[in-house]
Tab-separated table of C-alpha atoms and ligand atoms in Angstrom:
chain	number	residue	atom	x	y	z
M	122	MET	CA	32.814	35.596	-11.631
M	123	THR	CA	30.684	38.307	-10.157
M	124	ALA	CA	31.627	38.060	-6.488
M	125	MET	CA	30.388	40.832	-4.256
M	126	ILE	CA	33.335	42.171	-2.258
M	127	LEU	CA	32.654	44.380	0.756
M	128	LYS	CA	35.464	46.672	1.800
M	129	GLY	CA	36.123	46.715	5.533
M	130	LYS	CA	38.634	48.631	7.656
M	131	THR	CA	40.554	45.483	8.543
M	132	CYS	CA	40.049	43.398	5.395
M	133	ASP	CA	37.866	42.680	2.375
M	134	TRP	CA	34.827	40.469	2.925
M	135	GLU	CA	32.921	38.173	0.621
M	136	LEU	CA	29.301	37.109	0.662
M	137	ILE	CA	28.237	33.480	1.103
M	138	CYS	CA	24.593	32.771	0.381
M	139	GLY	CA	22.321	29.784	-0.057
M	140	LEU	CA	18.584	29.699	-0.770
M	141	GLU	CA	15.564	27.674	0.241
M	142	ILE	CA	12.655	28.198	-2.092
M	143	HIS	CA	9.153	26.969	-1.362
M	144	CYS	CA	7.261	26.386	-4.596
M	145	GLN	CA	3.560	25.591	-4.541
M	146	ILE	CA	2.963	22.548	-6.681
M	147	ILE	CA	0.400	22.914	-9.460
M	148	SER	CA	-2.167	20.180	-8.775
M	149	LYS	CA	-5.948	20.109	-8.616
M	150	SER	CA	-6.096	18.789	-5.067
M	151	LYS	CA	-3.909	19.056	-1.980
M	152	ILE	CA	-0.953	16.805	-1.293
M	153	PHE	CA	-2.634	14.633	1.389
M	154	SER	CA	-6.346	15.342	0.902
M	155	GLY	CA	-8.921	15.704	-1.840
M	156	ALA	CA	-9.662	19.388	-1.105
M	157	SER	CA	-9.245	21.843	-3.963
M	158	THR	CA	-6.120	23.993	-4.296
M	159	HIS	CA	-7.995	26.760	-6.128
M	160	TYR	CA	-6.551	30.206	-5.384
M	161	GLY	CA	-9.063	32.936	-4.619
M	162	SER	CA	-11.881	30.789	-3.198
M	163	ASP	CA	-13.939	32.039	-0.262
M	164	VAL	CA	-12.189	31.861	3.092
M	165	ASN	CA	-12.053	28.286	4.454
M	166	GLU	CA	-13.971	26.945	1.466
M	167	ASN	CA	-11.343	24.355	0.530
M	168	VAL	CA	-10.735	22.620	3.847
M	169	SER	CA	-11.192	18.898	4.400
M	170	PHE	CA	-11.097	17.184	7.795
M	171	VAL	CA	-7.531	16.129	7.040
M	172	ASP	CA	-6.477	19.739	6.382
M	173	ALA	CA	-8.216	20.864	9.566
M	174	GLY	CA	-6.228	18.317	11.580
M	175	MET	CA	-9.278	16.518	12.909
M	176	PRO	CA	-8.352	13.567	15.140
M	177	GLY	CA	-8.319	10.230	13.378
M	178	MET	CA	-8.166	11.626	9.846
M	179	LEU	CA	-5.594	9.889	7.654
M	180	PRO	CA	-3.529	11.496	4.906
M	181	THR	CA	-3.465	9.942	1.423
M	182	LEU	CA	-0.575	10.895	-0.839
M	183	ASN	CA	-1.546	12.650	-4.080
M	184	GLU	CA	0.393	10.944	-6.889
M	185	GLU	CA	0.214	14.036	-9.090
M	186	CYS	CA	2.235	16.053	-6.553
M	187	VAL	CA	4.946	13.387	-6.599
M	188	ARG	CA	4.988	13.414	-10.393
M	189	GLN	CA	5.263	17.210	-10.473
M	190	ALA	CA	8.166	17.234	-8.001
M	191	ILE	CA	10.005	14.574	-10.001
M	192	LYS	CA	9.521	16.613	-13.168
M	193	THR	CA	10.993	19.609	-11.378
M	194	GLY	CA	13.906	17.516	-10.131
M	195	ILE	CA	14.704	16.310	-13.633
M	196	GLY	CA	14.404	19.913	-14.870
M	197	LEU	CA	17.049	20.902	-12.298
M	198	ASN	CA	19.363	18.095	-13.458
M	199	ALA	CA	18.870	16.324	-10.139
M	200	LYS	CA	18.851	12.741	-8.953
M	201	VAL	CA	15.439	11.196	-8.268
M	202	ASN	CA	15.555	9.085	-5.113
M	203	LYS	CA	13.566	5.894	-5.502
M	204	HIS	CA	13.157	5.702	-1.738
M	205	SER	CA	11.946	8.659	0.317
M	206	VAL	CA	10.195	9.034	3.662
M	207	PHE	CA	7.604	11.438	5.094
M	208	SER	CA	8.330	12.802	8.554
M	209	ARG	CA	6.530	14.964	11.051
M	210	LYS	CA	8.087	18.312	11.846
M	211	ASN	CA	6.567	19.263	15.180
M	212	TYR	CA	5.881	22.829	16.211
M	213	PHE	CA	2.985	24.785	17.565
M	214	TYR	CA	1.438	27.591	15.590
M	215	ALA	CA	-2.172	28.555	14.990
M	216	ASP	CA	-1.962	28.200	11.206
M	217	LEU	CA	-0.841	24.551	11.584
M	218	PRO	CA	-3.879	22.677	12.893
M	219	GLN	CA	-2.211	19.253	13.055
M	220	GLY	CA	0.512	20.524	15.373
M	221	TYR	CA	3.073	19.207	12.926
M	222	GLN	CA	3.919	19.588	9.266
M	223	ILE	CA	4.248	16.493	7.103
M	224	THR	CA	7.515	16.929	5.253
M	225	GLN	CA	10.557	14.928	4.197
M	226	PHE	CA	13.645	15.093	6.364
M	227	GLU	CA	16.298	12.372	6.198
M	228	TYR	CA	15.183	10.916	2.873
M	229	PRO	CA	14.031	13.563	0.375
M	230	LEU	CA	12.413	12.702	-2.960
M	231	ILE	CA	15.072	14.548	-4.987
M	232	GLY	CA	18.814	14.673	-4.392
M	233	GLU	CA	21.646	16.761	-5.810
M	234	GLY	CA	21.408	18.688	-9.070
M	235	PHE	CA	22.406	21.997	-10.621
M	236	VAL	CA	21.057	25.024	-12.467
M	237	LYS	CA	23.038	27.003	-15.013
M	238	ILE	CA	22.632	30.767	-14.675
M	239	ASN	CA	23.573	33.463	-17.201
M	240	LEU	CA	25.187	36.591	-15.793
M	241	GLU	CA	25.211	40.119	-17.147
M	242	ASP	CA	28.867	40.007	-18.178
M	243	GLY	CA	28.005	37.110	-20.481
M	244	SER	CA	29.507	34.431	-18.232
M	245	ASN	CA	27.720	31.345	-16.880
M	246	LYS	CA	27.776	29.772	-13.460
M	247	SER	CA	26.450	26.510	-12.164
M	248	ILE	CA	24.531	26.661	-8.873
M	249	GLY	CA	24.335	23.412	-6.931
M	250	ILE	CA	21.005	22.010	-5.771
M	251	GLU	CA	21.284	20.189	-2.453
M	252	ARG	CA	17.859	18.543	-2.437
M	253	ILE	CA	14.150	18.964	-3.089
M	254	HIS	CA	11.647	17.577	-0.621
M	255	ILE	CA	7.866	17.688	-0.736
M	256	GLU	CA	5.677	18.810	2.143
M	257	GLN	CA	2.369	20.459	3.032
M	258	ASP	CA	1.799	24.211	3.195
M	259	THR	CA	0.362	25.901	6.290
M	260	GLY	CA	-2.781	27.999	6.579
M	261	LYS	CA	-2.700	31.752	6.513
M	262	SER	CA	-2.946	34.015	9.566
M	263	ILE	CA	-4.765	37.280	8.960
M	264	HIS	CA	-3.753	39.973	11.436
M	265	ASP	CA	-5.220	43.107	9.917
M	266	ILE	CA	-8.971	42.553	10.328
M	267	SER	CA	-9.168	43.052	14.091
M	268	PRO	CA	-6.761	44.800	16.477
M	269	THR	CA	-7.211	42.085	19.098
M	270	LYS	CA	-7.805	38.897	17.114
M	271	THR	CA	-6.006	36.834	14.491
M	272	PHE	CA	-8.150	35.193	11.829
M	273	LEU	CA	-7.220	31.960	10.093
M	274	ASP	CA	-7.785	30.845	6.529
M	275	PHE	CA	-7.007	27.158	6.004
M	276	ASN	CA	-7.537	27.078	2.235
M	277	ARG	CA	-3.773	26.932	1.790
M	278	ALA	CA	-3.265	24.355	4.569
M	279	GLY	CA	-2.202	21.101	2.947
M	280	VAL	CA	-1.403	22.469	-0.502
M	281	GLY	CA	1.648	20.624	-1.861
M	282	LEU	CA	5.016	22.355	-1.706
M	283	MET	CA	8.397	21.571	-3.171
M	284	GLU	CA	11.161	22.943	-0.992
M	285	ILE	CA	14.197	23.495	-3.199
M	286	VAL	CA	17.421	23.830	-1.208
M	287	THR	CA	20.532	25.132	-2.944
M	288	LYS	CA	24.145	24.766	-1.930
M	289	PRO	CA	25.758	27.934	-0.486
M	290	ASP	CA	27.104	28.754	-3.952
M	291	PHE	CA	25.979	32.363	-4.342
M	292	ARG	CA	28.657	35.067	-4.106
M	293	SER	CA	26.573	38.088	-5.114
M	294	SER	CA	23.002	39.318	-5.130
M	295	GLU	CA	23.168	39.396	-8.929
M	296	GLU	CA	23.712	35.629	-8.964
M	297	VAL	CA	20.742	35.167	-6.631
M	298	GLY	CA	18.533	37.278	-8.893
M	299	ALA	CA	19.640	35.369	-11.991
M	300	PHE	CA	18.990	32.050	-10.239
M	301	LEU	CA	15.490	32.960	-9.071
M	302	ARG	CA	14.520	34.164	-12.531
M	303	LYS	CA	15.947	31.016	-14.097
M	304	LEU	CA	14.185	28.776	-11.587
M	305	ARG	CA	10.919	30.577	-12.260
M	306	THR	CA	11.409	30.109	-16.010
M	307	ILE	CA	12.074	26.383	-15.552
M	308	VAL	CA	9.079	25.627	-13.304
M	309	ARG	CA	6.832	27.614	-15.620
M	310	TYR	CA	8.104	25.672	-18.644
M	311	LEU	CA	7.412	22.462	-16.760
M	312	GLY	CA	4.009	23.601	-15.504
M	313	THR	CA	4.903	22.447	-11.998
M	314	CYS	CA	4.583	25.833	-10.230
M	315	ASP	CA	3.218	29.135	-11.502
M	316	GLY	CA	6.199	31.003	-10.011
M	317	ASN	CA	4.182	34.031	-8.860
M	318	MET	CA	6.204	35.407	-5.975
M	319	ASP	CA	3.736	38.205	-5.251
M	320	GLU	CA	0.901	35.712	-4.763
M	321	GLY	CA	3.118	33.607	-2.531
M	322	SER	CA	3.270	30.563	-4.798
M	323	MET	CA	7.062	30.895	-4.825
M	324	ARG	CA	8.662	32.062	-1.541
M	325	CYS	CA	12.323	32.532	-0.901
M	326	ASP	CA	14.424	32.261	2.278
M	327	ALA	CA	18.052	33.376	2.002
M	328	SER	CA	20.867	32.291	4.321
M	329	VAL	CA	23.538	34.959	4.440
M	330	SER	CA	26.991	35.002	5.992
M	331	VAL	CA	30.251	36.789	5.213
M	332	ARG	CA	33.914	35.846	5.593
M	333	PRO	CA	37.271	37.467	4.923
M	334	VAL	CA	38.269	37.058	1.272
M	335	GLY	CA	40.628	34.102	0.958
M	336	SER	CA	39.367	32.211	3.996
M	337	SER	CA	37.363	29.031	3.589
M	338	GLU	CA	35.528	29.074	6.920
M	339	LEU	CA	31.741	29.205	7.158
M	340	ARG	CA	30.600	31.694	9.782
M	341	PRO	CA	27.184	31.688	11.505
M	342	ARG	CA	24.464	32.796	9.141
M	343	ALA	CA	21.299	34.787	9.289
M	344	GLU	CA	18.278	33.348	7.566
M	345	ILE	CA	16.000	35.944	5.981
M	346	LYS	CA	12.469	34.583	5.736
M	347	ASN	CA	9.780	34.711	3.063
M	348	VAL	CA	10.799	37.549	0.819
M	349	ASN	CA	8.253	38.019	-1.948
M	350	SER	CA	10.033	39.435	-4.979
M	351	VAL	CA	13.348	38.908	-6.732
M	352	LYS	CA	14.241	42.546	-6.244
M	353	PHE	CA	13.571	42.412	-2.490
M	354	VAL	CA	15.580	39.196	-2.062
M	355	MET	CA	18.542	40.928	-3.711
M	356	GLN	CA	18.110	44.042	-1.551
M	357	ALA	CA	17.766	41.984	1.626
M	358	ILE	CA	20.989	40.071	0.905
M	359	GLU	CA	22.947	43.248	0.174
M	360	PHE	CA	21.709	44.914	3.346
M	361	GLU	CA	22.352	41.859	5.500
M	362	ALA	CA	25.909	41.334	4.205
M	363	LYS	CA	26.822	44.957	5.012
M	364	ARG	CA	25.240	44.690	8.453
M	365	GLN	CA	27.309	41.615	9.295
M	366	VAL	CA	30.550	43.175	8.029
M	367	ASP	CA	29.898	46.227	10.228
M	368	ILE	CA	29.410	44.025	13.280
M	369	TYR	CA	32.598	42.025	12.675
M	370	GLU	CA	34.600	45.168	11.918
M	371	ASN	CA	33.470	46.603	15.260
M	372	GLY	CA	34.592	43.524	17.148
M	373	GLY	CA	31.153	41.920	17.440
M	374	GLU	CA	29.934	38.394	16.699
M	375	ILE	CA	27.011	37.079	14.626
M	376	GLU	CA	24.749	34.441	16.095
M	377	GLN	CA	22.649	32.099	14.005
M	378	GLN	CA	19.272	33.759	13.747
M	379	THR	CA	16.139	34.262	11.704
M	380	ARG	CA	15.436	37.742	10.339
M	381	LEU	CA	12.640	39.495	8.478
M	382	PHE	CA	13.073	41.879	5.562
M	383	ASP	CA	11.145	45.123	5.876
M	384	GLN	CA	10.608	46.227	2.300
M	385	THR	CA	9.445	49.721	3.215
M	386	ILE	CA	12.822	50.647	4.714
M	387	GLY	CA	14.956	48.078	2.872
M	388	GLU	CA	16.392	46.580	6.074
M	389	THR	CA	16.382	43.196	7.776
M	390	ARG	CA	15.450	42.945	11.430
M	391	PHE	CA	15.733	40.324	14.129
M	392	MET	CA	12.831	37.873	14.384
M	393	ARG	CA	14.044	34.997	16.553
M	394	SER	CA	17.202	33.134	17.377
M	395	LYS	CA	17.399	30.299	14.897
M	396	GLU	CA	15.939	26.972	15.884
M	397	PHE	CA	17.911	23.836	15.066
M	398	ALA	CA	16.650	20.648	13.463
M	399	HIS	CA	16.458	18.834	16.804
M	400	ASP	CA	13.991	21.430	18.099
M	401	TYR	CA	11.398	20.010	15.732
M	402	ARG	CA	11.601	16.399	16.969
M	403	TYR	CA	11.354	14.970	13.477
M	404	PHE	CA	10.194	11.363	13.233
M	405	PRO	CA	8.783	9.250	10.365
M	406	ASP	CA	5.040	9.809	10.005
M	407	PRO	CA	3.364	6.552	11.123
M	408	ASP	CA	0.312	7.395	8.979
M	409	LEU	CA	2.288	7.244	5.724
M	410	LEU	CA	4.331	4.461	4.197
M	411	PRO	CA	7.768	5.259	2.797
M	412	LEU	CA	7.533	6.298	-0.841
M	413	ASP	CA	9.161	3.621	-3.001
M	414	LEU	CA	9.116	4.353	-6.716
M	415	GLU	CA	9.422	1.955	-9.597
M	416	ASP	CA	11.812	2.668	-12.471
M	417	GLU	CA	8.900	2.575	-14.875
M	418	PHE	CA	7.129	5.403	-13.047
M	419	ILE	CA	10.214	7.626	-13.242
M	420	GLU	CA	10.955	6.671	-16.874
M	421	LYS	CA	7.436	7.609	-17.907
M	422	ILE	CA	7.889	11.092	-16.446
M	423	LYS	CA	11.260	11.486	-18.186
M	424	ASN	CA	9.599	10.685	-21.481
M	425	GLU	CA	6.943	13.331	-20.923
M	426	MET	CA	9.424	16.147	-20.244
M	427	VAL	CA	9.098	19.296	-22.353
M	428	GLU	CA	12.146	20.844	-23.972
M	429	LEU	CA	13.819	22.991	-21.315
M	430	PRO	CA	15.010	26.574	-21.835
M	431	ASP	CA	18.752	25.723	-21.938
M	432	VAL	CA	18.231	23.085	-24.610
M	433	LYS	CA	15.898	25.324	-26.598
M	434	GLN	CA	18.402	28.167	-26.419
M	435	GLU	CA	21.175	25.973	-27.788
M	436	ARG	CA	18.959	24.730	-30.585
M	437	PHE	CA	17.945	28.272	-31.543
M	438	VAL	CA	21.636	29.172	-31.874
M	439	GLU	CA	22.840	26.045	-33.618
M	440	GLU	CA	19.953	25.133	-35.874
M	441	MET	CA	18.253	28.463	-36.458
M	442	GLY	CA	21.268	30.781	-36.595
M	443	LEU	CA	20.260	33.092	-33.751
M	444	THR	CA	22.813	34.902	-31.594
M	445	PRO	CA	23.063	33.607	-27.994
M	446	TYR	CA	21.532	36.892	-26.810
M	447	ASP	CA	18.500	36.626	-29.138
M	448	ALA	CA	18.078	32.990	-28.143
M	449	SER	CA	18.126	33.831	-24.440
M	450	VAL	CA	15.493	36.559	-24.832
M	451	LEU	CA	13.215	34.388	-26.962
M	452	THR	CA	13.381	31.398	-24.587
M	453	GLU	CA	12.724	33.358	-21.400
M	454	ASP	CA	9.214	32.001	-21.305
M	455	ARG	CA	7.705	29.060	-23.061
M	456	GLU	CA	4.879	30.985	-24.688
M	457	THR	CA	7.294	33.399	-26.393
M	458	ALA	CA	9.574	30.580	-27.526
M	459	GLU	CA	6.678	28.639	-29.017
M	460	TRP	CA	5.263	31.745	-30.714
M	461	PHE	CA	8.663	32.411	-32.276
M	462	GLU	CA	9.061	28.827	-33.461
M	463	LYS	CA	5.647	28.946	-35.112
M	464	ALA	CA	6.457	32.244	-36.827
M	465	ALA	CA	9.894	31.074	-37.967
M	466	ARG	CA	8.773	27.740	-39.375
M	467	GLY	CA	9.740	27.663	-43.064
M	468	HIS	CA	11.101	31.224	-43.036
M	469	ASP	CA	14.372	33.017	-42.324
M	470	ALA	CA	14.535	32.483	-38.526
M	471	LYS	CA	17.094	35.222	-37.868
M	472	LYS	CA	14.914	37.784	-39.696
M	473	VAL	CA	11.802	36.607	-37.850
M	474	ALA	CA	13.712	36.997	-34.551
M	475	ASN	CA	14.701	40.555	-35.505
M	476	TRP	CA	11.106	41.491	-36.295
M	477	MET	CA	9.850	39.889	-33.133
M	478	MET	CA	12.371	41.526	-30.815
M	479	GLY	CA	12.063	44.864	-32.577
M	480	ASP	CA	8.746	46.094	-33.972
M	481	PHE	CA	6.662	43.254	-32.553
M	482	PHE	CA	7.708	43.516	-28.873
M	483	ALA	CA	7.500	47.307	-29.193
M	484	LEU	CA	3.906	46.922	-30.379
M	485	LEU	CA	2.975	44.686	-27.425
M	486	ASN	CA	4.572	47.175	-25.034
M	487	GLU	CA	2.881	50.143	-26.601
M	488	LYS	CA	-0.551	48.514	-26.593
M	489	LYS	CA	0.131	46.947	-23.162
M	490	ILE	CA	-1.093	43.573	-24.377
M	491	SER	CA	0.159	40.022	-23.968
M	492	LEU	CA	1.384	37.717	-26.675
M	493	ALA	CA	-1.938	35.885	-26.636
M	494	GLU	CA	-3.816	39.150	-27.282
M	495	SER	CA	-1.623	40.164	-30.211
M	496	PRO	CA	-3.547	41.100	-33.376
M	497	ILE	CA	-0.622	39.705	-35.378
M	498	THR	CA	-0.503	35.917	-35.477
M	499	PRO	CA	2.792	34.003	-35.715
M	500	ASP	CA	1.802	32.759	-39.173
M	501	ASN	CA	1.257	36.291	-40.403
M	502	LEU	CA	4.582	37.570	-39.067
M	503	GLY	CA	6.297	34.669	-40.838
M	504	LYS	CA	4.473	35.594	-44.061
M	505	LEU	CA	5.529	39.227	-43.751
M	506	VAL	CA	9.186	38.212	-43.456
M	507	GLU	CA	8.747	35.919	-46.452
M	508	LEU	CA	7.354	38.789	-48.557
M	509	VAL	CA	10.583	40.697	-47.905
M	510	THR	CA	13.004	37.790	-48.399
M	511	SER	CA	11.329	36.833	-51.670
M	512	ASN	CA	11.511	40.454	-52.864
M	513	VAL	CA	7.753	40.943	-53.185
M	514	ILE	CA	7.953	44.060	-50.996
M	515	ASN	CA	10.908	46.087	-49.785
M	516	GLY	CA	11.894	46.722	-46.162
M	517	LYS	CA	10.255	50.112	-45.994
M	518	THR	CA	6.926	48.857	-47.310
M	519	ALA	CA	7.159	45.963	-44.823
M	520	LYS	CA	7.096	48.495	-41.969
M	521	ASP	CA	3.911	50.020	-43.404
M	522	VAL	CA	2.339	46.595	-43.853
M	523	PHE	CA	3.265	45.710	-40.270
M	524	ALA	CA	1.480	48.837	-39.021
M	525	ILE	CA	-1.651	47.838	-40.972
M	526	MET	CA	-1.445	44.289	-39.590
M	527	ALA	CA	-1.241	45.725	-36.063
M	528	GLU	CA	-4.477	47.620	-36.681
M	529	THR	CA	-6.488	45.096	-38.663
M	530	GLY	CA	-4.940	41.717	-37.862
M	531	ASP	CA	-5.026	41.017	-41.606
M	532	ASN	CA	-2.871	38.616	-43.569
M	533	PRO	CA	0.077	40.592	-45.060
M	534	GLU	CA	-0.308	38.930	-48.476
M	535	LYS	CA	-3.862	40.211	-48.647
M	536	ILE	CA	-2.792	43.710	-47.551
M	537	VAL	CA	-0.060	43.871	-50.205
M	538	GLU	CA	-2.405	42.577	-52.896
M	539	GLU	CA	-5.365	44.821	-52.076
M	540	ARG	CA	-3.337	47.985	-51.638
M	541	GLY	CA	-1.050	47.370	-54.603
M	542	LEU	CA	2.110	47.510	-52.494
M	543	LYS	CA	4.162	45.003	-54.451
M	544	GLN	CA	7.589	46.324	-55.118
M	545	VAL	CA	8.439	47.358	-58.639
M	546	THR	CA	11.154	45.081	-59.981
M	547	ASP	CA	10.384	45.789	-63.597
M	548	THR	CA	13.613	47.324	-64.954
M	549	GLY	CA	11.754	49.240	-67.653
M	550	ALA	CA	9.396	50.885	-65.188
M	551	ILE	CA	12.206	51.905	-62.848
M	552	GLU	CA	14.321	53.191	-65.722
M	553	LYS	CA	11.455	55.342	-66.882
M	554	ILE	CA	11.252	57.040	-63.486
M	555	ILE	CA	15.029	57.476	-63.335
M	556	ASP	CA	15.095	59.096	-66.773
M	557	GLU	CA	12.419	61.579	-65.663
M	558	ILE	CA	14.328	62.494	-62.494
M	559	ILE	CA	17.605	62.888	-64.382
M	560	GLY	CA	15.887	64.915	-67.088
M	561	SER	CA	14.310	67.393	-64.682
M	562	ASN	CA	17.378	67.895	-62.467
M	563	PRO	CA	20.280	68.743	-64.814
M	564	ASP	CA	22.104	70.824	-62.147
M	565	ASN	CA	22.369	67.919	-59.742
M	566	VAL	CA	23.446	65.605	-62.533
M	567	THR	CA	26.284	67.989	-63.410
M	568	ALA	CA	27.250	68.332	-59.751
M	569	TYR	CA	27.281	64.546	-59.287
M	570	LYS	CA	29.420	64.041	-62.364
M	571	GLY	CA	31.690	66.811	-61.104
M	572	GLY	CA	32.488	64.793	-57.966
M	573	LYS	CA	29.633	65.395	-55.493
M	574	VAL	CA	29.022	61.642	-55.224
M	575	ASN	CA	26.985	61.923	-52.041
M	576	LEU	CA	24.160	63.250	-54.208
M	577	MET	CA	23.500	59.584	-55.011
M	578	GLY	CA	21.421	59.373	-51.839
M	579	TRP	CA	19.308	62.268	-53.021
M	580	PHE	CA	18.692	60.609	-56.411
M	581	VAL	CA	17.707	57.323	-54.767
M	582	GLY	CA	15.307	59.201	-52.501
M	583	GLN	CA	13.665	60.951	-55.451
M	584	VAL	CA	13.186	57.718	-57.376
M	585	MET	CA	11.776	55.924	-54.328
M	586	LYS	CA	9.393	58.796	-53.718
M	587	ALA	CA	8.222	58.839	-57.330
M	588	SER	CA	7.562	55.086	-57.111
M	589	GLN	CA	5.553	55.628	-53.916
M	590	GLY	CA	8.149	53.633	-52.003
M	591	LYS	CA	7.591	50.516	-54.069
M	592	ALA	CA	10.728	50.387	-56.217
M	593	ASN	CA	13.271	47.736	-55.350
M	594	PRO	CA	16.022	49.808	-53.670
M	595	ALA	CA	18.871	47.556	-54.831
M	596	MET	CA	17.741	47.898	-58.452
M	597	VAL	CA	17.301	51.655	-58.124
M	598	ASN	CA	20.867	51.965	-56.861
M	599	LYS	CA	22.302	49.873	-59.608
M	600	LEU	CA	20.388	51.517	-62.453
M	601	LEU	CA	21.158	55.012	-61.172
M	602	LYS	CA	24.877	54.246	-61.020
M	603	ASP	CA	24.793	52.930	-64.553
M	604	LYS	CA	22.963	55.964	-65.878
M	605	LEU	CA	24.959	58.611	-64.039
M	606	GLY	CA	28.196	56.895	-65.040
I	243	MN	MN1	9.746	23.878	4.321
């Protein structure tokens, strides 16, 4: 449990929070028209007559958007509803040329599910999913070109959205942050949404209320709209909870309302009193038939599912011997997980994980490059680990070889071969060096034999140095002990 408790004068308060997340569906064309969804096109380049709300234009459902939403539903352990219905949500705004949004209301495509989140104290929590419905996105209003006019870009109008609604299960901003990161990981694994909050392809609304600890009532909530980063969502929730506690503690009341988060000052402010569902006059869209799915269609999608992060994480622990922490880091995104699996194939997975999370990630950070740009391939990292486990080189030499790989991108076997870095495991050769060191340092030998046993480290160092770092350290230790008695 990581509940956020707010101390008041009269009592302690707890936070109650639920989320609605709009995720742009990855698809080539829009959800009800053939226009492109490409991000970054010229203004109003991707607008069909349907998207522009021209009279008489009829929407046609894009099957790919349905498939993507079902995939997401399965990824969130949710029920796929075989029967769902598109409705019109009526409201007037300039970025909505039809005068209504096609969405799902009474019968959503996806029903209840859950997402497991990992918290900092090592505990887990399950967050309930209420539903996922699919709908069209609006256009974009541009207010900062002219002081007197608003400009409209309809490229986004009609792009498919999945609206993911959670249950009010969050009790702290930390849980909200963990959930959003987990959700982003899952949709990215699935390839159903790119999860970029700063580009607006994942947008979060948070409903916040507070109540005295121990009570089970649900008080009126404030809905904070369209916050565009995980950090800001967390800040907005913390601010809003404190604001509400202050009002209650001073004898005031909270009314249901919609608020905006101002990221420059870190505060939420009043936007409008909240509208209720009946304000939108929802009714089934007469231009679209109900969506009735066949079992076969759903089964086919289930069979195409990729391995999800939770399952991967478990497998990394159970089959590959990683710690839960290592497994969680290496499964955070699919690319990293797949890179690791490639590198670990046929080698000591735990050692590969250590190299990856240590020197390898440090290298990427230092060079400010992505995994895909890495000069070291997964195969070559696996080979490097193998050279150590099979005693061809020692750990110290491996660090040097790694540095050369980072510069040249070369195969470590080739580097070791060409530069003569193989470790010396020939007893005779090591003994010869040891004899020389012992012979030329009689004082230290006497001191060691007289009880200064920590001189052993010094002897090992000398032998390693004389072998140019290539002697097998375990053998050096053993032989030295034998010879010094
Ligand atoms: Mn919506």
